Short mmCIF file of C-alpha atoms in Angstrom, two decimals:
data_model
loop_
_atom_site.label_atom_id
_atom_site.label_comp_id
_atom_site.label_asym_id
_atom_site.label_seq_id
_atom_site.Cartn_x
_atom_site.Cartn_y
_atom_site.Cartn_z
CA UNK A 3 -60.13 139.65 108.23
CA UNK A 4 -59.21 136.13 107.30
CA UNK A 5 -61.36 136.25 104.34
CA UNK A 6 -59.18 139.64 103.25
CA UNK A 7 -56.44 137.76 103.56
CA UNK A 8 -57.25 134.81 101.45
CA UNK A 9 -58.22 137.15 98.68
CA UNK A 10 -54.61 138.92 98.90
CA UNK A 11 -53.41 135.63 99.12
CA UNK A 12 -55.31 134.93 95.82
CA UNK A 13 -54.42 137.11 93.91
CA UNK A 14 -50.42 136.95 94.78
CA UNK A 15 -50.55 133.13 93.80
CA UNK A 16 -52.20 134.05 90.74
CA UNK A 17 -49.72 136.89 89.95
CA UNK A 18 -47.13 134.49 91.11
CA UNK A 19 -48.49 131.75 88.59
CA UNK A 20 -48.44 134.67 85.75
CA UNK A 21 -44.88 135.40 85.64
CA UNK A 22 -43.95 131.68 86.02
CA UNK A 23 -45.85 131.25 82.51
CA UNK A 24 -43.97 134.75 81.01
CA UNK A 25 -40.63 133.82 82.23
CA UNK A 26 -40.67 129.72 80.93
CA UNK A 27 -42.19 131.40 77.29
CA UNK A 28 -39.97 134.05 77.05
CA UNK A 29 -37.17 131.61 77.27
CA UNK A 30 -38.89 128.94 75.24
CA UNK A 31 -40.08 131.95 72.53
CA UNK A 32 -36.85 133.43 71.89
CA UNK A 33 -34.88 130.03 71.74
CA UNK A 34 -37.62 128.01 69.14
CA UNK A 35 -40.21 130.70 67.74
CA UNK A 36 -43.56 130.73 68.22
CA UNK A 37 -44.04 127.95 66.24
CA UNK A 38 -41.56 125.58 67.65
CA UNK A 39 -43.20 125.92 71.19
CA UNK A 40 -46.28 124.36 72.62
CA UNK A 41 -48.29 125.49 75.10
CA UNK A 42 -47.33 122.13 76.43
CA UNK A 43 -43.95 122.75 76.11
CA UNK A 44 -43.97 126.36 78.23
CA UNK A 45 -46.81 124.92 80.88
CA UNK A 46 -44.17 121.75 81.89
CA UNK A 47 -41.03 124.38 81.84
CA UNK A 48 -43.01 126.47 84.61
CA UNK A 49 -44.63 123.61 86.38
CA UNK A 50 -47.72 124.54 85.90
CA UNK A 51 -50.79 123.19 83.90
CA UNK A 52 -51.87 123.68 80.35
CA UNK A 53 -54.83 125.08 81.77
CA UNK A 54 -53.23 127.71 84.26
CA UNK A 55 -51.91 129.27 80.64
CA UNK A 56 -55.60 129.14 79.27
CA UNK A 57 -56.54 130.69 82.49
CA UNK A 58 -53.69 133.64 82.19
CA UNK A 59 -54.02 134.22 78.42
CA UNK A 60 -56.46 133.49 75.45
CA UNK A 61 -53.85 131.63 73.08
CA UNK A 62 -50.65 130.93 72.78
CA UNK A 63 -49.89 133.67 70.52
CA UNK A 64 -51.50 136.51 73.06
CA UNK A 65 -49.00 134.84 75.43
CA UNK A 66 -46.59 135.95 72.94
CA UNK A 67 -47.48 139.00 72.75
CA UNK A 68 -47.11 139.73 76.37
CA UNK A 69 -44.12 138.34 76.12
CA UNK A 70 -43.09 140.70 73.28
CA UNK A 71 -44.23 143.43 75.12
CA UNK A 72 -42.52 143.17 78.62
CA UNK A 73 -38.89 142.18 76.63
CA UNK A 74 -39.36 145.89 74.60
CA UNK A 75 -41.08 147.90 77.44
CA UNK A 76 -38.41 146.47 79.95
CA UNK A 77 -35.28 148.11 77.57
CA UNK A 78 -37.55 150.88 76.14
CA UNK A 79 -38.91 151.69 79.41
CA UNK A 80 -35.13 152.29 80.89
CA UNK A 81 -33.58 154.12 77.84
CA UNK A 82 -36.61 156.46 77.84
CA UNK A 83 -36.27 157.49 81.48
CA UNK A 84 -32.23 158.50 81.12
CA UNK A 85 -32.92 160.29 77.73
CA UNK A 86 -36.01 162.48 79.27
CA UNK A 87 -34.16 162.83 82.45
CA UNK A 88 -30.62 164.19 80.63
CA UNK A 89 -29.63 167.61 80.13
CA UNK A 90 -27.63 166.33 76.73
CA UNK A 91 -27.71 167.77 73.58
CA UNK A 92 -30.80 167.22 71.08
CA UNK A 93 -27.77 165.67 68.80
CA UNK A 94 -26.35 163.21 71.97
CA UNK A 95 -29.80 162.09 72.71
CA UNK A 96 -30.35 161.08 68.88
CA UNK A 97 -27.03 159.39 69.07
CA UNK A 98 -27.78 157.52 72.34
CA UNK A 99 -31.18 156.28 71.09
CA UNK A 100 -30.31 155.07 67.73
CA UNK A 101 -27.19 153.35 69.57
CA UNK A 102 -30.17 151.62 72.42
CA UNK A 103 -31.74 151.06 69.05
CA UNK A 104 -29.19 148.99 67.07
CA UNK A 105 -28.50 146.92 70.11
CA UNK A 106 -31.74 146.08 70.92
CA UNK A 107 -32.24 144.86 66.82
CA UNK A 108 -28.74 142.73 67.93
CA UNK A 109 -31.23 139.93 69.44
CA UNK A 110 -31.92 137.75 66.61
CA UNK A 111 -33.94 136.01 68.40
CA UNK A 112 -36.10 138.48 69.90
CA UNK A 113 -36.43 140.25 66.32
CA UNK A 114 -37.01 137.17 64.66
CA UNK A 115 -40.39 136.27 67.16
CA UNK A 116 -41.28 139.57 66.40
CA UNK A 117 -41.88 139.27 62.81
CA UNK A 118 -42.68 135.51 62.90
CA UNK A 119 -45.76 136.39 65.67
CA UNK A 120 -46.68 139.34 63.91
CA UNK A 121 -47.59 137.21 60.49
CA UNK A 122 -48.77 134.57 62.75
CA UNK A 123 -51.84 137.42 63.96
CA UNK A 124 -52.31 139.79 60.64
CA UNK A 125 -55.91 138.10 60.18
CA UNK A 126 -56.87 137.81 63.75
CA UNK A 127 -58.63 140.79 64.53
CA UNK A 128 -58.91 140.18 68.29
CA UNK A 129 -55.28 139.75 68.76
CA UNK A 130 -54.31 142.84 66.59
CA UNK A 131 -56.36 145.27 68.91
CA UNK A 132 -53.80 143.77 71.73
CA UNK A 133 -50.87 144.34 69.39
CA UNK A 134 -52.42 148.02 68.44
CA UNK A 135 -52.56 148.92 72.43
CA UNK A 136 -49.07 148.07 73.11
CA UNK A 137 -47.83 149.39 70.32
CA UNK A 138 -49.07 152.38 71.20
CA UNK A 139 -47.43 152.32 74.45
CA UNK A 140 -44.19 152.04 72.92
CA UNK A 141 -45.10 154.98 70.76
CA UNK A 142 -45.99 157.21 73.49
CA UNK A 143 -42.49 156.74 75.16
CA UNK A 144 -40.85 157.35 71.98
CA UNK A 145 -42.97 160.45 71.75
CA UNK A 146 -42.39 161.54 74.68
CA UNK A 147 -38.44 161.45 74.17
CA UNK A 148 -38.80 162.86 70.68
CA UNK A 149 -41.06 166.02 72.29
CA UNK A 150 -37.46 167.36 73.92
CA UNK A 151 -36.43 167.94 70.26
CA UNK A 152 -39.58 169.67 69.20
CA UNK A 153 -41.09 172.67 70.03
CA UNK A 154 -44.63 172.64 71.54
CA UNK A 155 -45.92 174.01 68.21
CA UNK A 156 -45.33 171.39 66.25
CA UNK A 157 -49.19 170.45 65.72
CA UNK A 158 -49.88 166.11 66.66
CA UNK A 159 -50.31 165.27 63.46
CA UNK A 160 -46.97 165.89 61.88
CA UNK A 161 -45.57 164.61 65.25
CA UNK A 162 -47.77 161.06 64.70
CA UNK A 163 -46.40 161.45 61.14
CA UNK A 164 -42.97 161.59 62.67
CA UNK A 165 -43.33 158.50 65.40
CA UNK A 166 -44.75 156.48 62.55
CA UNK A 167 -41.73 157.19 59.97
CA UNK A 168 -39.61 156.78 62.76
CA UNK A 169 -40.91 153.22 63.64
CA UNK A 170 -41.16 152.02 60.73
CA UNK A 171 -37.47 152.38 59.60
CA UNK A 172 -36.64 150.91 63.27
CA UNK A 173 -38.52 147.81 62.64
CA UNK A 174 -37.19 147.55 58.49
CA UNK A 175 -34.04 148.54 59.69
CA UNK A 176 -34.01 145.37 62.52
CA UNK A 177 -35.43 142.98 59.96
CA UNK A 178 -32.92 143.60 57.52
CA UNK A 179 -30.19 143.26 60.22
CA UNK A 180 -31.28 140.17 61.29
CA UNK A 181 -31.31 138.74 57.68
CA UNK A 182 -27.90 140.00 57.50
CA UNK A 183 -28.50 142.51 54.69
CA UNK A 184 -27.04 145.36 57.03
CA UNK A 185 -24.54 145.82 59.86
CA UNK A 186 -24.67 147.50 63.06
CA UNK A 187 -22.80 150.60 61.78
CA UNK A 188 -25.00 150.90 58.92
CA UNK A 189 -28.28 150.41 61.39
CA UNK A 190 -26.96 153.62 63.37
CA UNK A 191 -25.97 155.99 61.17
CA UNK A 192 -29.43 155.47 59.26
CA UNK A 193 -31.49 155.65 61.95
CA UNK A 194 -29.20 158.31 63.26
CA UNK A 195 -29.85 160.14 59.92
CA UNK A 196 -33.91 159.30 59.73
CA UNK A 197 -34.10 161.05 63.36
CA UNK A 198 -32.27 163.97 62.39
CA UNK A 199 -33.64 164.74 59.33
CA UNK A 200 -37.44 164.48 61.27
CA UNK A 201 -36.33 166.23 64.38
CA UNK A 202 -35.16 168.74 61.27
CA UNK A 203 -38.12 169.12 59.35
CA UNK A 204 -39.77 169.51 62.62
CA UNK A 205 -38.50 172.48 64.06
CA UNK A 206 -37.71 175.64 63.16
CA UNK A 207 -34.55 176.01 62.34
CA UNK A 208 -32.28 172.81 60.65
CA UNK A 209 -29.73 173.22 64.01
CA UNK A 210 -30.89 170.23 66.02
CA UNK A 211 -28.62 171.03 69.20
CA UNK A 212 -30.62 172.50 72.63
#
């Protein structure tokens, strides 16, 4: 029994130690990039070692990328659950996405990691696997919300071909945002207008409402 314990005991420290090391990078990240922090830099914010991060995570820039991933999952995550959960209009659910959307591509700072981590990794092939499986997380949510607009017909590859559109103008869409080339009003109503024209194309008929 004792020995049980210990092992639960373990594992919460360990757990424990974890989200000490995501919550001093995320800060640390999103204020200074990934290249103005250390590993130093995020070990001394938690209070924990240099080698409790090496323990936790392979490299700074995985830490980064789990970082990434529990700031989008934690707003996608929530916005995902109302949408599939409302009885709204195909047309109100487009509008209340792209709006959860443009917000989210209002942190500079979070959009500006993004892109600086993801040139930081395009050669490692190890940490672009990670990347892959998490995006692919996020693309299964937005799948699943997208699947209330489309018929069950609609065979997986024109559906993929959707998601990856879709994404694509998201993430162009936030970059150009963030280097000021285009406003919040202007990210909406052309994401707005890339979702309806897919949801569209998609279905039967042009009418996108339920």
């Amino acid at each position: 029994m004792s020995g049980q314990r210990q092992r639960i005991s373990r594992a919460e420290s360990q757990q424990r130690t974890r989200e000490d090391l995501l919550d001093a990078a995320e800060e640390l990240f999103l204020a200074n990039g990934l290249g103005g922090t250390t590993v130093t830099k995020i070990a001394d914010a938690a209070g924990r070692t240099v080698g409790a991060i090496y323990s936790n995570f392979f490299s700074k820039e995985n830490l980064c990328a789990e970082v990434l991933l529990r700031c989008y999952m934690r707003t996608f995550s929530e916005v995902a659950g109302k949408l599939l959960q409302s009885a709204s209009s195909v047309e109100d659910q487009v509008a209340q996405l792209a709006q959860w959307s443009a917000a989210l591509s209002g942190d500079e700072g979070l959009v500006a990691l993004a892109a600086e981590y993801a040139l930081a990794i395009h050669k490692d092939q190890t940490q672009l696997a990670v990347s892959q499986g998490h995006i692919a997380m996020g693309r299964s949510l937005l799948g699943a919300v997208l699947s209330n607009a489309l018929p069950d017909t609609v065979p997986d590859d024109e559906r993929d071909a959707a998601l990856t559109a879709i994404l694509a103008t998201a993430t162009g869409l936030a970059l150009g945002r963030t280097l000021g080339t285009i406003d919040n009003q202007q990210y909406v109503a052309l994401l707005t207008r890339t979702l309806q024209l897919w949801i569209a194309d998609l279905r039967p008929s042009s009418n996108t409402s339920s």
